[in-house]
Each structure stands twice: as structure tokens, then as C-alpha cells.
PDB file of C-alpha atoms in Angstrom:
ATOM      1  CA  MET A   1     -16.529   1.799 -27.961  1.00  0.00           C
ATOM      2  CA  ARG A   2     -13.191   0.206 -27.920  1.00  0.00           C
ATOM      3  CA  ASP A   3     -13.522  -0.520 -31.656  1.00  0.00           C
ATOM      4  CA  TYR A   4     -14.881   2.867 -32.508  1.00  0.00           C
ATOM      5  CA  VAL A   5     -11.826   4.548 -30.658  1.00  0.00           C
ATOM      6  CA  ARG A   6      -9.418   2.347 -32.430  1.00  0.00           C
ATOM      7  CA  CYS A   7     -10.845   2.862 -35.756  1.00  0.00           C
ATOM      8  CA  ASN A   8     -11.733   6.628 -35.867  1.00  0.00           C
ATOM      9  CA  TYR A   9      -8.750   8.129 -33.553  1.00  0.00           C
ATOM     10  CA  MET A  10      -5.837   5.616 -33.574  1.00  0.00           C
ATOM     11  CA  SER A  11      -3.309   4.848 -36.225  1.00  0.00           C
ATOM     12  CA  LYS A  12      -4.910   3.417 -39.300  1.00  0.00           C
ATOM     13  CA  LYS A  13      -1.719   2.035 -40.837  1.00  0.00           C
ATOM     14  CA  VAL A  14      -1.181  -0.329 -37.829  1.00  0.00           C
ATOM     15  CA  ASP A  15      -3.464  -2.415 -35.707  1.00  0.00           C
ATOM     16  CA  VAL A  16      -2.759  -0.487 -32.430  1.00  0.00           C
ATOM     17  CA  ALA A  17      -3.734  -1.524 -28.842  1.00  0.00           C
ATOM     18  CA  LEU A  18      -5.295   0.840 -26.692  1.00  0.00           C
ATOM     19  CA  ASP A  19      -3.404   1.548 -23.398  1.00  0.00           C
ATOM     20  CA  ARG A  20      -4.761   0.683 -20.189  1.00  0.00           C
ATOM     21  CA  HIS A  21      -6.419   3.862 -19.438  1.00  0.00           C
ATOM     22  CA  LYS A  22      -8.475   3.777 -22.842  1.00  0.00           C
ATOM     23  CA  VAL A  23      -9.520   0.188 -22.019  1.00  0.00           C
ATOM     24  CA  ALA A  24     -10.537   1.119 -18.595  1.00  0.00           C
ATOM     25  CA  ALA A  25     -12.462   4.056 -19.924  1.00  0.00           C
ATOM     26  CA  CYS A  26     -13.954   2.097 -22.679  1.00  0.00           C
ATOM     27  CA  MET A  27     -15.149  -0.357 -19.540  1.00  0.00           C
ATOM     28  CA  MET A  28     -16.653   2.515 -17.830  1.00  0.00           C
ATOM     29  CA  TYR A  29     -18.738   3.459 -20.870  1.00  0.00           C
ATOM     30  CA  ALA A  30     -19.813  -0.302 -21.135  1.00  0.00           C
ATOM     31  CA  VAL A  31     -21.031  -0.379 -17.832  1.00  0.00           C
ATOM     32  CA  LEU A  32     -22.749   2.953 -17.807  1.00  0.00           C
ATOM     33  CA  LYS A  33     -24.469   1.853 -21.167  1.00  0.00           C
ATOM     34  CA  ALA A  34     -25.528  -1.485 -19.753  1.00  0.00           C
ATOM     35  CA  LYS A  35     -26.850  -0.292 -16.396  1.00  0.00           C
ATOM     36  CA  PRO A  36     -26.614  -3.749 -15.066  1.00  0.00           C
ATOM     37  CA  LEU A  37     -27.779  -2.623 -11.624  1.00  0.00           C
ATOM     38  CA  MET A  38     -31.527  -1.670 -11.029  1.00  0.00           C
ATOM     39  CA  VAL A  39     -32.395   0.717  -8.419  1.00  0.00           C
ATOM     40  CA  SER A  40     -35.936   2.062  -8.083  1.00  0.00           C
ATOM     41  CA  ARG A  41     -35.398   5.678  -7.812  1.00  0.00           C
ATOM     42  CA  LYS A  42     -39.015   6.039  -6.618  1.00  0.00           C
ATOM     43  CA  THR A  43     -38.178   4.511  -3.041  1.00  0.00           C
ATOM     44  CA  PRO A  44     -38.205   7.387  -0.595  1.00  0.00           C
ATOM     45  CA  GLY A  45     -34.913   7.986   1.472  1.00  0.00           C
ATOM     46  CA  LEU A  46     -32.356   6.109  -0.726  1.00  0.00           C
ATOM     47  CA  ASP A  47     -28.826   6.761  -0.048  1.00  0.00           C
ATOM     48  CA  GLU A  48     -26.972   8.771  -2.812  1.00  0.00           C
ATOM     49  CA  LYS A  49     -24.467   5.920  -3.320  1.00  0.00           C
ATOM     50  CA  LEU A  50     -27.090   3.490  -3.960  1.00  0.00           C
ATOM     51  CA  LEU A  51     -28.769   5.836  -6.434  1.00  0.00           C
ATOM     52  CA  LEU A  52     -25.334   6.264  -8.190  1.00  0.00           C
ATOM     53  CA  ALA A  53     -24.574   2.422  -8.107  1.00  0.00           C
ATOM     54  CA  ASN A  54     -24.039   1.834 -11.822  1.00  0.00           C
ATOM     55  CA  GLU A  55     -21.769   4.842 -11.806  1.00  0.00           C
ATOM     56  CA  TYR A  56     -19.878   3.429  -8.943  1.00  0.00           C
ATOM     57  CA  LEU A  57     -19.636   0.071 -10.691  1.00  0.00           C
ATOM     58  CA  ALA A  58     -18.265   1.758 -13.838  1.00  0.00           C
ATOM     59  CA  LEU A  59     -15.701   3.779 -12.047  1.00  0.00           C
ATOM     60  CA  TYR A  60     -14.452   0.673  -9.737  1.00  0.00           C
ATOM     61  CA  ALA A  61     -14.348  -1.532 -12.551  1.00  0.00           C
ATOM     62  CA  ALA A  62     -12.113   0.942 -14.468  1.00  0.00           C
ATOM     63  CA  LEU A  63      -9.962   1.410 -11.575  1.00  0.00           C
ATOM     64  CA  ASN A  64      -9.744  -2.230 -11.055  1.00  0.00           C
ATOM     65  CA  ILE A  65      -8.554  -2.649 -14.739  1.00  0.00           C
ATOM     66  CA  LEU A  66      -5.549  -0.203 -13.738  1.00  0.00           C
ATOM     67  CA  VAL A  67      -4.924  -1.997 -10.746  1.00  0.00           C
ATOM     68  CA  MET A  68      -4.551  -5.335 -12.586  1.00  0.00           C
ATOM     69  CA  TYR A  69      -2.190  -4.021 -15.124  1.00  0.00           C
ATOM     70  CA  LYS A  70      -0.053  -2.148 -12.388  1.00  0.00           C
ATOM     71  CA  MET A  71      -0.061  -5.586 -10.480  1.00  0.00           C
ATOM     72  CA  ASN A  72       1.044  -7.586 -13.488  1.00  0.00           C
ATOM     73  CA  GLN A  73       3.674  -4.982 -14.476  1.00  0.00           C
ATOM     74  CA  TYR A  74       5.256  -5.134 -11.237  1.00  0.00           C
ATOM     75  CA  GLN A  75       4.581  -8.488 -10.027  1.00  0.00           C
ATOM     76  CA  LEU A  76       2.371  -7.203  -7.018  1.00  0.00           C
ATOM     77  CA  ARG A  77       0.271  -9.505  -4.996  1.00  0.00           C
ATOM     78  CA  GLU A  78      -3.560  -8.664  -4.163  1.00  0.00           C
ATOM     79  CA  GLY A  79      -3.998  -5.624  -2.280  1.00  0.00           C
ATOM     80  CA  GLU A  80      -0.289  -4.219  -2.696  1.00  0.00           C
ATOM     81  CA  TYR A  81      -1.751  -1.608  -4.877  1.00  0.00           C
ATOM     82  CA  GLU A  82      -4.792   0.521  -4.699  1.00  0.00           C
ATOM     83  CA  ILE A  83      -5.842   3.667  -6.524  1.00  0.00           C
ATOM     84  CA  LEU A  84      -5.733   6.625  -4.263  1.00  0.00           C
ATOM     85  CA  PHE A  85      -8.152   9.591  -4.500  1.00  0.00           C
ATOM     86  CA  PRO A  86      -7.016  13.042  -3.936  1.00  0.00           C
ATOM     87  CA  ASP A  87      -8.808  15.011  -0.948  1.00  0.00           C
ATOM     88  CA  THR A  88     -11.701  17.567  -2.206  1.00  0.00           C
ATOM     89  CA  TYR A  89     -11.923  21.039  -1.187  1.00  0.00           C
ATOM     90  CA  CYS A  90     -14.699  20.252   1.554  1.00  0.00           C
ATOM     91  CA  ASN A  91     -13.506  16.555   1.927  1.00  0.00           C
ATOM     92  CA  ASP A  92     -16.369  15.548   3.876  1.00  0.00           C
ATOM     93  CA  LEU A  93     -18.184  12.314   3.165  1.00  0.00           C
ATOM     94  CA  SER A  94     -20.633  13.569   0.761  1.00  0.00           C
ATOM     95  CA  ASN A  95     -18.259  15.214  -1.441  1.00  0.00           C
ATOM     96  CA  ASP A  96     -15.443  12.954  -1.688  1.00  0.00           C
ATOM     97  CA  TYR A  97     -13.581  12.746  -5.153  1.00  0.00           C
ATOM     98  CA  ALA A  98     -15.104   9.173  -5.984  1.00  0.00           C
ATOM     99  CA  THR A  99     -18.708  10.536  -5.277  1.00  0.00           C
ATOM    100  CA  ASN A 100     -18.158  13.803  -7.277  1.00  0.00           C
ATOM    101  CA  TYR A 101     -16.823  11.723 -10.270  1.00  0.00           C
ATOM    102  CA  CYS A 102     -19.782   9.209  -9.934  1.00  0.00           C
ATOM    103  CA  ARG A 103     -22.091  12.373 -10.117  1.00  0.00           C
ATOM    104  CA  THR A 104     -20.463  13.518 -13.186  1.00  0.00           C
ATOM    105  CA  LEU A 105     -20.837   9.966 -14.652  1.00  0.00           C
ATOM    106  CA  TYR A 106     -24.332  10.142 -13.741  1.00  0.00           C
ATOM    107  CA  TYR A 107     -25.011  13.380 -15.490  1.00  0.00           C
ATOM    108  CA  VAL A 108     -23.097  12.004 -18.797  1.00  0.00           C
ATOM    109  CA  SER A 109     -25.348   9.013 -18.672  1.00  0.00           C
ATOM    110  CA  ILE A 110     -28.728  10.683 -18.423  1.00  0.00           C
ATOM    111  CA  GLY A 111     -27.945  13.407 -20.830  1.00  0.00           C
ATOM    112  CA  ASN A 112     -26.572  11.642 -23.954  1.00  0.00           C
ATOM    113  CA  LEU A 113     -24.235   8.671 -23.366  1.00  0.00           C
ATOM    114  CA  ASN A 114     -23.077   9.166 -26.993  1.00  0.00           C
ATOM    115  CA  ARG A 115     -21.300  12.355 -25.654  1.00  0.00           C
ATOM    116  CA  PHE A 116     -18.970  10.161 -23.348  1.00  0.00           C
ATOM    117  CA  ASP A 117     -15.335  11.099 -24.161  1.00  0.00           C
ATOM    118  CA  VAL A 118     -13.191   7.952 -23.866  1.00  0.00           C
ATOM    119  CA  PHE A 119     -10.128  10.094 -24.115  1.00  0.00           C
ATOM    120  CA  ALA A 120     -11.097  12.579 -21.223  1.00  0.00           C
ATOM    121  CA  HIS A 121     -11.774   9.937 -18.729  1.00  0.00           C
ATOM    122  CA  ALA A 122      -8.775   8.021 -20.001  1.00  0.00           C
ATOM    123  CA  ASN A 123      -6.829  11.140 -18.952  1.00  0.00           C
ATOM    124  CA  ILE A 124      -8.694  11.463 -15.562  1.00  0.00           C
ATOM    125  CA  LEU A 125      -7.605   7.604 -14.887  1.00  0.00           C
ATOM    126  CA  PHE A 126      -4.190   8.350 -16.041  1.00  0.00           C
ATOM    127  CA  LEU A 127      -3.882  11.432 -13.676  1.00  0.00           C
ATOM    128  CA  LEU A 128      -5.404   9.214 -10.953  1.00  0.00           C
ATOM    129  CA  GLU A 129      -2.768   6.662 -11.407  1.00  0.00           C
ATOM    130  CA  LYS A 130      -0.039   9.343 -11.456  1.00  0.00           C
ATOM    131  CA  TYR A 131      -1.434  10.625  -8.265  1.00  0.00           C
ATOM    132  CA  THR A 132      -1.337   7.281  -6.575  1.00  0.00           C
ATOM    133  CA  ASP A 133       2.242   6.706  -7.447  1.00  0.00           C
ATOM    134  CA  MET A 134       3.502  10.112  -6.348  1.00  0.00           C
ATOM    135  CA  SER A 135       1.661   9.617  -3.255  1.00  0.00           C
ATOM    136  CA  ARG A 136       2.979   6.083  -2.802  1.00  0.00           C
ATOM    137  CA  LEU A 137       6.627   7.614  -3.558  1.00  0.00           C
ATOM    138  CA  ASN A 138       6.215  10.159  -1.088  1.00  0.00           C
ATOM    139  CA  MET A 139       5.146   7.733   1.537  1.00  0.00           C
ATOM    140  CA  ASP A 140       7.974   5.449   0.886  1.00  0.00           C
ATOM    141  CA  THR A 141      10.407   8.348   1.236  1.00  0.00           C
ATOM    142  CA  GLU A 142       8.969   9.481   4.423  1.00  0.00           C
ATOM    143  CA  LEU A 143       9.613   6.036   6.087  1.00  0.00           C
TER     144      LEU A 143
END
């Protein structure tokens, strides 16, 4: 996916590196495509988060890439930067932002994974990073 995005959508004149959000979105796609975690959907009573195990893995692998870039950029130590999620309208445990996003990833992966839009997901990851930065800035000024 990384090579496809680079060759078909980025500059053809120069070998362009993808930014961290596109790299993270490509990793998300790779995890969804590989489906490394096997969960038997026939087992009754499984928690939704377990049913969405590959989607959670894809999301948190992508977020971890963003965190690692940020830690490297600002020479932060482990645990000093964490991506925050905005509150959702209902804001109960079954409708939190991460779960809603993982549901979206699930429906994309069962439909047609070729329709996975790297740029749209990279943009979502960018917005999550900016939301985190603004939230951290607001927390620092409140202190």
C-alpha cells in the first residue's frame, strides 16, 4: 500500500517519503489485510472489543507510530505523549471514539479492503494528533 500510494499519488519527479500520518494509515491497512488475530465469531457472548481485535490492533499500531514520531521529534520519554480521543456524543463505554472508529474499520475490511482510503485515514490520524496537541496545550495553560 505504501508503494502504491507513493507511486500513484505522490510526486513522480522526486522520490518522496510519506509523512507519518500516511505511514501510520498504511500500517493500519496492513494489519487489517493480514488479520493476525484469529477470533471465532461463533463463540457466543464474546465481547465486542474481542470481536474487533484486529481493528483495535490496526488502530493502536497506527497511533503508536504517531507517538513514536512525536517522541523522537521532541525527545520525549516513554509515557510522556499519548494520543487522546475526543469525547463522543453519548460518551458511554460502548460508544467511545476508539470503538466507533474500530467499527468503521471492521465494516471497511469486511466489505472491500481495496476501498480503504489511506488519505482519509491519514487525515483522521492527523486530526487526532492535532486534537491531542491542542488538549495538551490547554491543560498546560490551565495549570
